[in-house]
mmCIF file of C-alpha atoms and ligand atoms in Angstrom:
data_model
loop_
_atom_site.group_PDB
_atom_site.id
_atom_site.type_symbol
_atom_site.label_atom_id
_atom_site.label_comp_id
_atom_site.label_asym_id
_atom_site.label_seq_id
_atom_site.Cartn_x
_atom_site.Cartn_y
_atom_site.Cartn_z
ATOM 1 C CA UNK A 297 124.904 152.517 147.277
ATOM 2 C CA UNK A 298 124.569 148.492 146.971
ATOM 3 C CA UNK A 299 121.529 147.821 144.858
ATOM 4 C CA UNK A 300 119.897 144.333 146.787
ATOM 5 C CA UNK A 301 116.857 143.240 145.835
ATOM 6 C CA UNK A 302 115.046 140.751 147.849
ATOM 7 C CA UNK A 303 112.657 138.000 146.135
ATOM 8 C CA UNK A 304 110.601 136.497 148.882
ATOM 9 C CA UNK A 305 108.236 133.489 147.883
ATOM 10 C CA UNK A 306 107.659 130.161 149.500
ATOM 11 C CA UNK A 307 109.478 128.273 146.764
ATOM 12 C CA UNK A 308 107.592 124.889 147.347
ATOM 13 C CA UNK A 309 109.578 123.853 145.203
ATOM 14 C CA UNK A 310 110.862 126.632 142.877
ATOM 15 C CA UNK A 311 110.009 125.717 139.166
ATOM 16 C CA UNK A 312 111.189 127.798 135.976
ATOM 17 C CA UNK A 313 108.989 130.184 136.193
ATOM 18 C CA UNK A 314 110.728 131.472 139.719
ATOM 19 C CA UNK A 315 114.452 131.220 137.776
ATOM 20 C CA UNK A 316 113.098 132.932 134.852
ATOM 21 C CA UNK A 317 112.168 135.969 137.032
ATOM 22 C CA UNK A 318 115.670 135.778 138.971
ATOM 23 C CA UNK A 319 117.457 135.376 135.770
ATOM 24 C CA UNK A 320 116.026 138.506 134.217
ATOM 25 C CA UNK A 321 116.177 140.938 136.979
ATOM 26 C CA UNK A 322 119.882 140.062 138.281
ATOM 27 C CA UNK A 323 121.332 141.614 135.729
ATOM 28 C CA UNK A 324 120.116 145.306 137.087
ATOM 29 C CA UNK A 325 120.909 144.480 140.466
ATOM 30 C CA UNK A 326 124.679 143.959 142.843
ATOM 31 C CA UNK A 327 122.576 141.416 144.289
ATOM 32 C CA UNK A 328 119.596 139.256 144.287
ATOM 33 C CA UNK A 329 118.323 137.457 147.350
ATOM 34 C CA UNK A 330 116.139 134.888 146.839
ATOM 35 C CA UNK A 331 114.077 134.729 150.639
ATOM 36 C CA UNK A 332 112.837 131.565 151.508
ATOM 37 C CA UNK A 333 109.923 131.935 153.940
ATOM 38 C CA UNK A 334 109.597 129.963 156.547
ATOM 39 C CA UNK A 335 105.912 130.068 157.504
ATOM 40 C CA UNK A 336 104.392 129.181 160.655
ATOM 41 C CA UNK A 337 101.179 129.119 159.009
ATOM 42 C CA UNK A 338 101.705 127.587 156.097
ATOM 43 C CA UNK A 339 102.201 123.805 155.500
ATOM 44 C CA UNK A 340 105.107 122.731 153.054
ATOM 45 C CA UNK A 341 105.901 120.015 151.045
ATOM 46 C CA UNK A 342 109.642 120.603 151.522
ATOM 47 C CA UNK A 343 111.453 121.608 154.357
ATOM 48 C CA UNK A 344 112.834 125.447 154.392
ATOM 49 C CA UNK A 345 116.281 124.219 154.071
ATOM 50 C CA UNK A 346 115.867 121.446 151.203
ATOM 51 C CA UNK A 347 113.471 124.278 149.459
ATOM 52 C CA UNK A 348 117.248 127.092 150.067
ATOM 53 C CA UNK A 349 119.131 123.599 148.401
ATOM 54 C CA UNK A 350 116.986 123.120 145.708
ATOM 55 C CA UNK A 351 117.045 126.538 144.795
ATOM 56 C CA UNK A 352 121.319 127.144 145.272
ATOM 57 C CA UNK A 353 121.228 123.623 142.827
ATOM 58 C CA UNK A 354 119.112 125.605 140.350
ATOM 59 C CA UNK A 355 121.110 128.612 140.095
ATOM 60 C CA UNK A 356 124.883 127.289 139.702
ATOM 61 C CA UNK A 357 125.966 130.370 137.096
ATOM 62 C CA UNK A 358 123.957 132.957 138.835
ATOM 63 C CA UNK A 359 126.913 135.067 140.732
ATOM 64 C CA UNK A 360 125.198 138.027 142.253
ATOM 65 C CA UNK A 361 122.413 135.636 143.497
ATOM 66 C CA UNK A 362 122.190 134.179 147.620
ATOM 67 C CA UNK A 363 119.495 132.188 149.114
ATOM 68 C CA UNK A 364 118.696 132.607 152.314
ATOM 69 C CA UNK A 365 115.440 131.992 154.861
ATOM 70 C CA UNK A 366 113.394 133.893 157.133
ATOM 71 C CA UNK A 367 110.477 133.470 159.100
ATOM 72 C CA UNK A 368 109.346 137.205 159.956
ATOM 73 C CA UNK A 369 108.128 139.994 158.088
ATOM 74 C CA UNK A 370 110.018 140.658 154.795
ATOM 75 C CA UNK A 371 110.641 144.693 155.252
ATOM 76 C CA UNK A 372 111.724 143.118 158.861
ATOM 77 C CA UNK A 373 114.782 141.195 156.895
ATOM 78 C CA UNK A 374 114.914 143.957 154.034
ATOM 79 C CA UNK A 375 116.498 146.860 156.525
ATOM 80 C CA UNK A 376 118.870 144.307 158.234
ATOM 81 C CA UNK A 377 120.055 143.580 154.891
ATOM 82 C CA UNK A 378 119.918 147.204 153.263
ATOM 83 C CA UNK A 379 117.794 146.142 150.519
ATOM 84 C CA UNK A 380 116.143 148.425 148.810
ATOM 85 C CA UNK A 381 113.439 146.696 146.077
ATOM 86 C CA UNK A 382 111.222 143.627 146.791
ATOM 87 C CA UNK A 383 110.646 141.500 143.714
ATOM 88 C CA UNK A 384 107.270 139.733 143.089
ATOM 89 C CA UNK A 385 106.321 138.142 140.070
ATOM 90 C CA UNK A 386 102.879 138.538 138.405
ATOM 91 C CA UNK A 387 101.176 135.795 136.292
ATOM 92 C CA UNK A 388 97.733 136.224 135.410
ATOM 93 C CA UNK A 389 94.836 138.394 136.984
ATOM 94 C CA UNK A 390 94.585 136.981 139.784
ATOM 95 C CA UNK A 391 97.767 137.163 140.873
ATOM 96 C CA UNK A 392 96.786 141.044 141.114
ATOM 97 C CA UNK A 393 94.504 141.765 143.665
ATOM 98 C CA UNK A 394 97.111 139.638 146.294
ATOM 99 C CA UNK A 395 99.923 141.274 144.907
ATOM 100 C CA UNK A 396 98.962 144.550 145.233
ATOM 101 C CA UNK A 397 97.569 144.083 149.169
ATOM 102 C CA UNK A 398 101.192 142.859 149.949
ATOM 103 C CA UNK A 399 102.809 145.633 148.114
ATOM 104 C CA UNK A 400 100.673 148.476 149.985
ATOM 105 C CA UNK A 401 100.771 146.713 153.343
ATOM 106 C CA UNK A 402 104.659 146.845 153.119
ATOM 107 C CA UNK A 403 104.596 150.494 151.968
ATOM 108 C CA UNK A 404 102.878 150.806 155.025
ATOM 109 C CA UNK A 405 104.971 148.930 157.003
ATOM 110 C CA UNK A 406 108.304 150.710 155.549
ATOM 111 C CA UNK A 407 107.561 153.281 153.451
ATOM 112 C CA UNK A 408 111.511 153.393 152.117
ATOM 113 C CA UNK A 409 111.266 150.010 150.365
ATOM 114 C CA UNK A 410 109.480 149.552 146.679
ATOM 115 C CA UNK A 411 107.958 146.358 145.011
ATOM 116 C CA UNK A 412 108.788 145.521 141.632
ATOM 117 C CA UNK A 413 106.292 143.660 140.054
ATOM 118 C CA UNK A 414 107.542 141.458 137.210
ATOM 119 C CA UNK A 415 105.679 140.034 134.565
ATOM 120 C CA UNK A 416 105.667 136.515 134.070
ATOM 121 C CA UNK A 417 107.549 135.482 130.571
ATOM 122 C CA UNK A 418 104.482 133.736 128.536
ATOM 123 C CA UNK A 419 106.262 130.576 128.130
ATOM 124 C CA UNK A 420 106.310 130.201 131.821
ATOM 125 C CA UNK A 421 102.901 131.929 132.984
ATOM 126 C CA UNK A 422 100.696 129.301 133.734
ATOM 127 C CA UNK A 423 103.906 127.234 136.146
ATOM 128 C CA UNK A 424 102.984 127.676 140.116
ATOM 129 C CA UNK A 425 104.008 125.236 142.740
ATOM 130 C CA UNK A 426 100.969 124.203 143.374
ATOM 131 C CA UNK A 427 100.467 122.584 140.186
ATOM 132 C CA UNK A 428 103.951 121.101 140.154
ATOM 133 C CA UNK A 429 103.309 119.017 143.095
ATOM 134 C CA UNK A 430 99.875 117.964 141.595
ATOM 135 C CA UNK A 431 101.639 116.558 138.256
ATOM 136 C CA UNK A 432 104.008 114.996 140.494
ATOM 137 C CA UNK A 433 101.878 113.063 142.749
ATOM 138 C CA UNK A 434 99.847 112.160 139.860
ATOM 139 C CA UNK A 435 103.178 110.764 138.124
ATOM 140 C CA UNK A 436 102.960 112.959 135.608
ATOM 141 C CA UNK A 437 105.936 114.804 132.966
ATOM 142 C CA UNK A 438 107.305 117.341 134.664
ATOM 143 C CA UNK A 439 110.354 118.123 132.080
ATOM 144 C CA UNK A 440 110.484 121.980 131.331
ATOM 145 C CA UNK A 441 108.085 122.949 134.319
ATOM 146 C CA UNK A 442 110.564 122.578 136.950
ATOM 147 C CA UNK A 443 114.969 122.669 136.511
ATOM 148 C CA UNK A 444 116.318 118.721 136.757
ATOM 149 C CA UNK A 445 116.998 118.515 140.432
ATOM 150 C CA UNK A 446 113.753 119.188 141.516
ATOM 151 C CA UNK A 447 112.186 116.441 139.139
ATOM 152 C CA UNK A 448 114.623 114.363 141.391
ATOM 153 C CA UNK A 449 113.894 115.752 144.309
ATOM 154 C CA UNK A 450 110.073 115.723 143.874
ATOM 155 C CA UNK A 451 110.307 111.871 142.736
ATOM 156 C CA UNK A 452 112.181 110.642 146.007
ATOM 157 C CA UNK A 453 109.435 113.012 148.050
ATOM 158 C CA UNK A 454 106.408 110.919 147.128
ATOM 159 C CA UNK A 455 108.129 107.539 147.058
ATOM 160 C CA UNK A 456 109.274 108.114 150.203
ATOM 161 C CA UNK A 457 105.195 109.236 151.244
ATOM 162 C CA UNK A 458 103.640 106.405 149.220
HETATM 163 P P1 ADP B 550 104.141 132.892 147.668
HETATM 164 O O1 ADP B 550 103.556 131.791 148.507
HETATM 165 O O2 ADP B 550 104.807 133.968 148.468
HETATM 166 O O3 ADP B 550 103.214 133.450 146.621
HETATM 167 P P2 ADP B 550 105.535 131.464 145.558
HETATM 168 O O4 ADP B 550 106.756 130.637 145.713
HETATM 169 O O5 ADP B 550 104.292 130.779 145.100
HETATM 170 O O6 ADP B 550 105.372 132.196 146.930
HETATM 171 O O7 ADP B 550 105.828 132.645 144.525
HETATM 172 C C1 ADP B 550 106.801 133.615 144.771
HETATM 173 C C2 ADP B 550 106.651 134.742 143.756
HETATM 174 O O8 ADP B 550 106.920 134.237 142.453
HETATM 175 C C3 ADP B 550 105.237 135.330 143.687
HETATM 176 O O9 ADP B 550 105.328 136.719 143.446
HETATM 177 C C4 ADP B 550 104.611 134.643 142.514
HETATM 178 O O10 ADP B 550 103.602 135.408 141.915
HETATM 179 C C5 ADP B 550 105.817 134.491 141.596
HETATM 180 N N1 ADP B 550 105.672 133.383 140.663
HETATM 181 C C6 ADP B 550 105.261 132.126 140.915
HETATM 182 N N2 ADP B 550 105.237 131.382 139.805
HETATM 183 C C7 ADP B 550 105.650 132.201 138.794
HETATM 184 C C8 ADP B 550 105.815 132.035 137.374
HETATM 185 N N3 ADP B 550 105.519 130.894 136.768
HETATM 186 N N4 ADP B 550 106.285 133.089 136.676
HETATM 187 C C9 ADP B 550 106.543 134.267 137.284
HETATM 188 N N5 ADP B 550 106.372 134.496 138.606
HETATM 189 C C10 ADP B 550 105.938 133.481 139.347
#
């Protein structure tokens, strides 16, 4: 059997936190896809496709790894891809309560398919998007919170908005 593991998330932008978790748990997998959700409901800074780029630019020596987006129900995209494991990561406390809702709805959804929660590596807990795109509308140093290209990207973003 092909071990896939799917990592959904809405990646606005991804930031090293997000590549620390797919760096650690593609070693134990054939392959690792990284699903980009495209939600009706939720507004982005970045469209689904730039957030897929961004991502494939952060990732270069990551062989096993794909990118790829979807705007349904994860365990929807899981069994068309055979994929076995969803992979969530889990930073402090209150990451719990959410995590743990999602994981049981899905069981319920598709009983088949697991969650893996992975822990957050301390030097990278405290890293969302959310607080990425505050520091950079604010101008602030974003070096080690997010990989190079996104710095970039997030720069020509809010020049573009200003
Ligand atoms: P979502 O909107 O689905 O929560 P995110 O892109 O914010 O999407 O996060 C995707 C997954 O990555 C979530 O499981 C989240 O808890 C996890 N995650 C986010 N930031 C970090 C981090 N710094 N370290 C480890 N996991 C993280």
């Amino acid at each position: 059997m092909t071990k896939i593991a799917v990592y959904p998330g809405s990646f606005d932008p991804i930031t090293m936190g997000h590549v620390d978790i797919i760096n650690r748990i593609a070693p134990f997998y054939d392959q690792v896809i990284v699903l980009v959700a495209q939600s009706s409901q939720k507004q982005s800074l970045f469209t689904a496709e730039e957030r897929k780029a961004l991502i494939e630019q952060s990732l270069p020596h990551t062989k096993n790894v794909k990118v790829d987006i979807f705007g349904g129900l994860t365990v929807d995209y899981m069994k068309k891809a055979n994929a076995q494991v969803i992979v969530r990561g889990l930073r402090a406390v209150v990451d719990f309560e959410y995590e743990m809702t999602m994981a049981n709805m899905n069981k319920k959804l598709a009983p088949e398919i697991e969650t893996l929660l992975v822990f957050a590596s301390p030097e990278y807990y405290y890293i969302s998007s959310r607080g990425v795109k505050e520091i950079a509308v604010n101008g602030g140093a974003l070096k080690d919170l997010v990989p190079e290209i996104v710095i970039s990207a997030l720069e020509k973003k809010y020049k573009k908005k200003e």
